[in-house]
Amino acid sequence: MPSDELVSQLNEQIGHEFAAHQQYVACAVYYDSETLPQLARFFYRQALEERDHAMMLVQYLVDQDLQAVVPGVNAPQVAFTDIVAPVTLALAQEREVSQQINALAARARSENDYTSEQFLQWFIKEQIEEVATMSDLLRVVERSQDHAMDIEDYLAREQLGQVAADPTAPHPAGAGG
Ligand SMILES: [Fe+2]
Ligand SMILES: [Fe+2]
């Protein structure tokens, strides 16, 4: 069983994931307002993934009869100086989450809580992908900053961040099946 401290850190992570959800919705809305539908679509989809991450953590706690606390979150950034800024923010956020997940896994291991450590392994793998995806997008957006339609074409063509269904993914609370 996770210690009280680990449970409270897992609950904090639920808050970080919901905050990431809100931030990505805000990025998507910004791009929609700039009439950049592919960038908007990318961030709407990323937002849903963040919600799933939060709900996976909720399910994990519920499954173990531990208290899952649904948190309030800080307001996301909604104004951006240019079309690069949301991606820069997103990459920084993903790097931060990677550190948070690694800290959780380290704590689980130090507590000999192999169940939680194994649960967190999926998130470690997921973070590697998310950081890579955002790094790729940042490179594309920086390169074509003054040619936004090239970015739109790239996203329409390359399906960046679209991953096939992962049977090893933890179950998000409330998801069908
Ligand atoms: Fe996440
Ligand atoms: Fe993420």
Coordinates of C-alpha atoms and ligand atoms in Angstrom, one line a residue:
M1 CA 0.0 0.0 0.0
P2 CA 1.2 3.5 -0.7
S3 CA 2.1 5.6 2.3
D4 CA -0.1 8.6 3.2
E5 CA 2.6 10.8 1.8
L6 CA 2.6 9.0 -1.6
V7 CA -1.2 9.1 -1.7
S8 CA -1.2 12.8 -1.2
Q9 CA 1.5 13.2 -3.9
L10 CA -0.6 11.0 -6.3
N11 CA -3.5 13.3 -5.5
E12 CA -1.4 16.4 -6.3
Q13 CA -0.5 14.7 -9.6
I14 CA -4.3 14.5 -10.3
G15 CA -4.3 18.3 -9.9
H16 CA -1.3 18.7 -12.3
E17 CA -3.0 16.6 -14.9
F18 CA -6.2 18.5 -14.7
A19 CA -4.3 21.7 -14.8
A20 CA -2.5 20.4 -18.0
H21 CA -6.0 19.6 -19.4
Q22 CA -7.2 23.2 -18.8
Q23 CA -4.0 24.7 -20.2
Y24 CA -4.2 22.6 -23.4
V25 CA -7.9 23.6 -23.9
A26 CA -6.7 27.2 -23.5
C27 CA -4.0 26.7 -26.1
A28 CA -6.6 25.1 -28.4
V29 CA -9.0 28.0 -28.0
Y30 CA -6.2 30.4 -28.7
Y31 CA -5.4 28.7 -32.0
D32 CA -9.1 28.4 -32.9
S33 CA -9.3 32.2 -32.4
E34 CA -6.3 32.6 -34.7
T35 CA -8.1 30.4 -37.3
L36 CA -5.4 27.6 -37.1
P37 CA -7.7 24.6 -36.9
Q38 CA -5.0 21.9 -37.1
L39 CA -3.1 23.4 -34.2
A40 CA -6.3 23.7 -32.3
R41 CA -7.2 20.1 -33.0
F42 CA -3.8 19.0 -31.8
F43 CA -4.3 20.7 -28.5
Y44 CA -7.9 19.6 -28.0
R45 CA -6.7 16.1 -28.4
Q46 CA -3.7 16.6 -26.0
A47 CA -6.2 18.0 -23.5
L48 CA -8.3 14.9 -23.6
E49 CA -5.1 12.8 -23.0
E50 CA -4.4 14.9 -19.9
R51 CA -7.9 14.3 -18.6
D52 CA -7.4 10.6 -19.1
H53 CA -4.1 10.8 -17.1
A54 CA -6.0 12.4 -14.3
M55 CA -8.7 9.8 -14.4
M56 CA -6.2 7.0 -14.5
L57 CA -4.8 8.2 -11.2
V58 CA -8.3 8.5 -9.8
Q59 CA -9.0 4.9 -10.8
Y60 CA -5.8 3.7 -9.3
L61 CA -6.6 5.2 -5.9
V62 CA -10.2 4.1 -6.0
D63 CA -9.2 0.5 -6.9
Q64 CA -7.1 0.5 -3.7
D65 CA -9.7 1.9 -1.5
L66 CA -7.6 5.1 -1.1
Q67 CA -9.1 8.5 -1.2
A68 CA -9.0 10.3 -4.6
V69 CA -9.5 14.0 -4.2
V70 CA -10.9 15.9 -7.2
P71 CA -9.0 19.2 -7.1
G72 CA -9.6 22.7 -8.2
V73 CA -6.9 24.0 -10.5
N74 CA -5.2 27.3 -11.1
A75 CA -6.4 29.3 -14.1
P76 CA -4.4 28.5 -17.3
Q77 CA -2.6 31.1 -19.3
V78 CA -5.0 32.2 -22.0
A79 CA -3.2 35.1 -23.8
F80 CA -0.1 34.4 -25.9
T81 CA 2.3 36.8 -27.7
D82 CA 2.6 34.7 -30.8
I83 CA 1.8 31.2 -32.2
V84 CA 5.0 29.8 -30.9
A85 CA 4.4 30.7 -27.2
P86 CA 1.7 28.0 -26.5
V87 CA 4.0 25.2 -27.7
T88 CA 7.0 26.6 -25.7
L89 CA 4.7 26.6 -22.6
A90 CA 3.5 23.1 -23.4
L91 CA 7.0 21.7 -23.7
A92 CA 8.0 23.2 -20.4
Q93 CA 4.9 21.8 -18.8
E94 CA 5.6 18.3 -20.2
R95 CA 9.2 18.4 -18.9
E96 CA 7.9 19.4 -15.5
V97 CA 5.4 16.6 -15.4
S98 CA 8.1 14.1 -16.4
Q99 CA 10.0 15.2 -13.3
Q100 CA 6.9 14.9 -11.1
I101 CA 6.2 11.4 -12.4
N102 CA 9.9 10.4 -11.8
A103 CA 9.7 11.7 -8.3
L104 CA 6.5 9.7 -7.7
A105 CA 8.1 6.5 -9.0
A106 CA 11.2 7.2 -6.9
R107 CA 9.1 7.5 -3.8
A108 CA 7.1 4.4 -4.6
R109 CA 10.4 2.5 -5.0
S110 CA 11.9 3.9 -1.8
E111 CA 8.7 2.7 0.0
N112 CA 9.0 -0.8 -1.6
D113 CA 5.6 -0.1 -3.1
Y114 CA 6.1 -2.1 -6.3
T115 CA 2.5 -1.9 -7.3
S116 CA 2.6 1.9 -7.5
E117 CA 6.0 1.8 -9.1
Q118 CA 4.7 -0.5 -11.8
F119 CA 1.6 1.7 -12.3
L120 CA 3.8 4.7 -12.7
Q121 CA 6.0 3.0 -15.3
W122 CA 3.3 3.6 -18.0
F123 CA 3.4 7.3 -17.2
I124 CA 7.2 7.4 -17.5
K125 CA 6.9 5.9 -21.0
E126 CA 4.0 8.3 -21.8
Q127 CA 6.1 11.3 -20.7
I128 CA 9.0 10.4 -23.0
E129 CA 6.5 10.4 -25.9
E130 CA 4.8 13.6 -24.9
V131 CA 8.1 15.5 -24.5
A132 CA 9.3 14.2 -27.9
T133 CA 6.0 15.2 -29.5
M134 CA 6.1 18.7 -28.1
S135 CA 9.8 19.1 -29.0
D136 CA 9.0 18.1 -32.6
L137 CA 6.0 20.5 -32.7
L138 CA 8.2 23.4 -31.3
R139 CA 10.8 22.8 -34.0
V140 CA 8.1 22.9 -36.7
V141 CA 6.3 26.0 -35.3
E142 CA 9.6 27.9 -34.8
R143 CA 10.8 27.1 -38.3
S144 CA 7.5 28.1 -40.0
Q145 CA 6.5 30.9 -37.5
D146 CA 5.8 33.3 -40.4
H147 CA 4.1 30.7 -42.6
A148 CA 1.4 29.3 -40.3
M149 CA -0.2 27.5 -43.2
D150 CA 2.9 25.4 -43.5
I151 CA 2.4 24.3 -39.9
E152 CA -1.2 23.5 -40.6
D153 CA -0.3 21.4 -43.6
Y154 CA 2.4 19.6 -41.6
L155 CA -0.1 18.7 -38.9
A156 CA -2.7 17.7 -41.4
R157 CA -0.2 15.4 -43.0
E158 CA 1.9 14.0 -40.2
Q159 CA -0.7 13.1 -37.5
L160 CA 1.7 14.4 -34.8
G161 CA 0.8 13.1 -31.4
Q162 CA -1.9 10.7 -32.7
V163 CA -1.1 7.4 -31.1
A164 CA -2.7 4.0 -31.6
A165 CA -4.8 2.6 -28.8
D166 CA -2.5 1.3 -26.1
P167 CA -3.7 -1.9 -24.4
T168 CA -1.2 -1.5 -21.6
A169 CA -2.6 1.9 -20.6
P170 CA -4.2 2.1 -17.1
H171 CA -8.0 2.4 -17.1
P172 CA -9.3 6.0 -16.7
A173 CA -12.1 6.2 -14.2
G174 CA -15.5 6.5 -15.9
A175 CA -14.2 5.4 -19.3
G176 CA -16.3 2.8 -21.1
G177 CA -15.3 -0.9 -21.2
Ligands
FE1 FE -0.3 14.0 -18.5
FE2 FE 1.1 15.5 -21.2

